Amino acid sequence: MRMSELSRRSGVSVTTIKYYLREGLLPPGRQTSATQAEYDEAHLRRLRLIRALTGVRGLSVSTARQVLDAVAAYTGDPHILLGLVIGAIDVTGETEEASAPEGTAEVDALIAELGWNVHAGAPARAALAETITSLRSLGAPVDHTTLLPYARLAERTAALDLGQLDGIDDPLESAERALLLTVLLEPALLSLRRLAQQNESARRYGHG
Amino acid sequence: MRMSELSRRSGVSVTTIKYYLREGLLPPGRQTSATQAEYDEAHLRRLRLIRALTGVRGLSVSTARQVLDAVAAYTGDPHILLGLVIGAIDVTGETEEASAPEGTAEVDALIAELGWNVHAGAPARAALAETITSLRSLGAPVDHTTLLPYARLAERTAALDLGQLDGIDDPLESAERALLLTVLLEPALLSLRRLAQQNESARRYGHG
């Protein structure tokens, strides 16, 4: 299809599509003349993913490209693929500073107690340590005991997540689905939590 | 204390403190001369909250001010206060468009089935509907059946959240704690989910 049709079907303006092409976020079409290129269904699908990552998920264009490139470079190992998609493996290539964040030992102890098998360098470890440290500096200590029940609920959530990939044999489709159900489902889960808090507050304080 | 001491104790630069003062995010100090003002512990605590909201939580300066103003205007009713803090009540004052998002009916049905007592205009409702619509357009339909078990886990998470406010009698302290444990705990919960996914992936695909 021509770029005009790609624009119409994706709902993304021609200007924005050209920007994504320049930034390497969208692979170039097949050149049919000096000024014309042909795009296919793969471009359409990728455009929708880009919109979801940058829109719903709020990623920067450069982070979105890194996530998509990582998925495209799929190695054939479902565990590695999922690691890339869910951010267990850092796609940004930013290496951690030599000095570990303050809450690191606490996070390590928590993971050991849970018996979780996770990468030592998983970005989520550092992110968790940073949040713990930040909450502590605000006088709201979040310790081990507080986090443990949350972690047990996270385990059950993760089992739901991974269960949704069952029965998908095609590795690329599985990767795409994993991306949607992990990164893109996050705002839905946060919304559910806020609604549930409101319900719990109404229950406790007796308001209608 | 002088601004220099406020800067030292909070770790926030004098330039940034002046910016927060100009933006109305931090209330002015007590003027002691034409060029000097005195700041107190309340300023220090508020500065830390601002840093947490704009840093860890990634809110814009203007949204952070709205959240803090809403907490400061506490009405005496714990349910309303918590509503403000957890975002059940929209602090930005943006009213919903007349046309409800596509997934709204689905969200309404889900909330009815759960028996949750939540505001009709809660921003999280619209946010959830938007995410559902977005996932659907990407070929990853997230329906009622998929969301229900996540919602049940969210209920249990919310009970943990609200339970942490037990025993705090001072309403302002309760508000501040609620702010920390809801808005600011979100990144920790997302980190836990990603780590749990990684563990679940290792469990299923047998990698170390």
PDB file of C-alpha atoms in Angstrom, chain A residues 62-146:
ATOM      1  CA  SER A  62      13.952   6.079  21.320  1.00  0.00           C
ATOM      2  CA  THR A  63      12.975   3.599  24.078  1.00  0.00           C
ATOM      3  CA  ALA A  64      10.106   2.284  21.946  1.00  0.00           C
ATOM      4  CA  ARG A  65      12.548   1.642  19.117  1.00  0.00           C
ATOM      5  CA  GLN A  66      14.883  -0.250  21.460  1.00  0.00           C
ATOM      6  CA  VAL A  67      12.048  -2.448  22.728  1.00  0.00           C
ATOM      7  CA  LEU A  68      10.859  -3.231  19.189  1.00  0.00           C
ATOM      8  CA  ASP A  69      14.389  -3.910  17.942  1.00  0.00           C
ATOM      9  CA  ALA A  70      14.964  -6.289  20.830  1.00  0.00           C
ATOM     10  CA  VAL A  71      11.793  -8.220  19.979  1.00  0.00           C
ATOM     11  CA  ALA A  72      12.751  -8.311  16.289  1.00  0.00           C
ATOM     12  CA  ALA A  73      16.149  -9.781  17.174  1.00  0.00           C
ATOM     13  CA  TYR A  74      14.405 -12.722  18.834  1.00  0.00           C
ATOM     14  CA  THR A  75      16.882 -15.491  19.544  1.00  0.00           C
ATOM     15  CA  GLY A  76      14.586 -18.499  19.585  1.00  0.00           C
ATOM     16  CA  ASP A  77      14.658 -18.947  23.345  1.00  0.00           C
ATOM     17  CA  PRO A  78      11.253 -18.108  24.891  1.00  0.00           C
ATOM     18  CA  HIS A  79      12.809 -17.236  28.239  1.00  0.00           C
ATOM     19  CA  ILE A  80      15.260 -14.752  26.709  1.00  0.00           C
ATOM     20  CA  LEU A  81      12.557 -13.322  24.477  1.00  0.00           C
ATOM     21  CA  LEU A  82      10.231 -12.790  27.407  1.00  0.00           C
ATOM     22  CA  GLY A  83      13.082 -11.281  29.370  1.00  0.00           C
ATOM     23  CA  LEU A  84      13.564  -8.678  26.661  1.00  0.00           C
ATOM     24  CA  VAL A  85       9.895  -7.940  26.374  1.00  0.00           C
ATOM     25  CA  ILE A  86       9.126  -7.619  30.066  1.00  0.00           C
ATOM     26  CA  GLY A  87      12.215  -5.569  30.698  1.00  0.00           C
ATOM     27  CA  ALA A  88      14.059  -8.215  32.698  1.00  0.00           C
ATOM     28  CA  ILE A  89      16.934  -7.626  30.311  1.00  0.00           C
ATOM     29  CA  ASP A  90      17.800  -3.983  29.877  1.00  0.00           C
ATOM     30  CA  VAL A  91      17.295  -2.942  26.255  1.00  0.00           C
ATOM     31  CA  THR A  92      18.556   0.577  26.752  1.00  0.00           C
ATOM     32  CA  GLY A  93      22.093  -0.652  27.249  1.00  0.00           C
ATOM     33  CA  GLU A  94      22.516   1.657  30.223  1.00  0.00           C
ATOM     34  CA  THR A  95      24.735  -0.093  32.687  1.00  0.00           C
ATOM     35  CA  GLU A  96      24.219   0.294  36.376  1.00  0.00           C
ATOM     36  CA  GLU A  97      26.501   2.565  38.325  1.00  0.00           C
ATOM     37  CA  ALA A  98      29.158   0.786  40.352  1.00  0.00           C
ATOM     38  CA  SER A  99      27.526   2.002  43.556  1.00  0.00           C
ATOM     39  CA  ALA A 100      24.362  -0.026  44.070  1.00  0.00           C
ATOM     40  CA  PRO A 101      21.304   1.916  45.234  1.00  0.00           C
ATOM     41  CA  GLU A 102      20.796   2.049  48.983  1.00  0.00           C
ATOM     42  CA  GLY A 103      17.858  -0.386  49.096  1.00  0.00           C
ATOM     43  CA  THR A 104      19.676  -3.097  47.100  1.00  0.00           C
ATOM     44  CA  ALA A 105      20.507  -5.378  50.026  1.00  0.00           C
ATOM     45  CA  GLU A 106      16.867  -5.260  51.107  1.00  0.00           C
ATOM     46  CA  VAL A 107      15.683  -6.213  47.619  1.00  0.00           C
ATOM     47  CA  ASP A 108      18.223  -9.049  47.444  1.00  0.00           C
ATOM     48  CA  ALA A 109      17.008 -10.382  50.794  1.00  0.00           C
ATOM     49  CA  LEU A 110      13.383 -10.176  49.682  1.00  0.00           C
ATOM     50  CA  ILE A 111      14.078 -12.050  46.442  1.00  0.00           C
ATOM     51  CA  ALA A 112      16.029 -14.711  48.333  1.00  0.00           C
ATOM     52  CA  GLU A 113      13.179 -15.190  50.794  1.00  0.00           C
ATOM     53  CA  LEU A 114      10.686 -15.464  47.942  1.00  0.00           C
ATOM     54  CA  GLY A 115      12.928 -17.977  46.239  1.00  0.00           C
ATOM     55  CA  TRP A 116      12.613 -16.112  42.949  1.00  0.00           C
ATOM     56  CA  ASN A 117      14.887 -16.917  40.047  1.00  0.00           C
ATOM     57  CA  VAL A 118      15.675 -13.507  38.515  1.00  0.00           C
ATOM     58  CA  HIS A 119      18.677 -11.938  36.778  1.00  0.00           C
ATOM     59  CA  ALA A 120      21.152 -10.237  39.085  1.00  0.00           C
ATOM     60  CA  GLY A 121      21.181  -7.241  36.734  1.00  0.00           C
ATOM     61  CA  ALA A 122      17.435  -6.993  36.105  1.00  0.00           C
ATOM     62  CA  PRO A 123      16.513  -3.301  35.898  1.00  0.00           C
ATOM     63  CA  ALA A 124      13.426  -3.955  38.043  1.00  0.00           C
ATOM     64  CA  ARG A 125      15.715  -4.837  40.972  1.00  0.00           C
ATOM     65  CA  ALA A 126      17.359  -1.422  40.879  1.00  0.00           C
ATOM     66  CA  ALA A 127      14.007   0.289  40.297  1.00  0.00           C
ATOM     67  CA  LEU A 128      12.553  -1.423  43.355  1.00  0.00           C
ATOM     68  CA  ALA A 129      15.569  -0.501  45.491  1.00  0.00           C
ATOM     69  CA  GLU A 130      15.257   3.121  44.370  1.00  0.00           C
ATOM     70  CA  THR A 131      11.578   3.287  45.279  1.00  0.00           C
ATOM     71  CA  ILE A 132      12.219   1.756  48.708  1.00  0.00           C
ATOM     72  CA  THR A 133      14.965   4.292  49.378  1.00  0.00           C
ATOM     73  CA  SER A 134      12.776   7.149  48.225  1.00  0.00           C
ATOM     74  CA  LEU A 135       9.848   6.109  50.430  1.00  0.00           C
ATOM     75  CA  ARG A 136      12.190   5.745  53.387  1.00  0.00           C
ATOM     76  CA  SER A 137      13.551   9.269  52.929  1.00  0.00           C
ATOM     77  CA  LEU A 138       9.955  10.495  53.079  1.00  0.00           C
ATOM     78  CA  GLY A 139       9.371   8.885  56.440  1.00  0.00           C
ATOM     79  CA  ALA A 140       7.318   6.025  55.025  1.00  0.00           C
ATOM     80  CA  PRO A 141       9.535   3.012  55.578  1.00  0.00           C
ATOM     81  CA  VAL A 142       8.542   0.112  53.348  1.00  0.00           C
ATOM     82  CA  ASP A 143      10.314  -2.911  54.693  1.00  0.00           C
ATOM     83  CA  HIS A 144      10.553  -6.569  53.978  1.00  0.00           C
ATOM     84  CA  THR A 145       7.426  -7.416  55.989  1.00  0.00           C
ATOM     85  CA  THR A 146       5.385  -4.832  54.121  1.00  0.00           C
TER      86      THR A 146
END
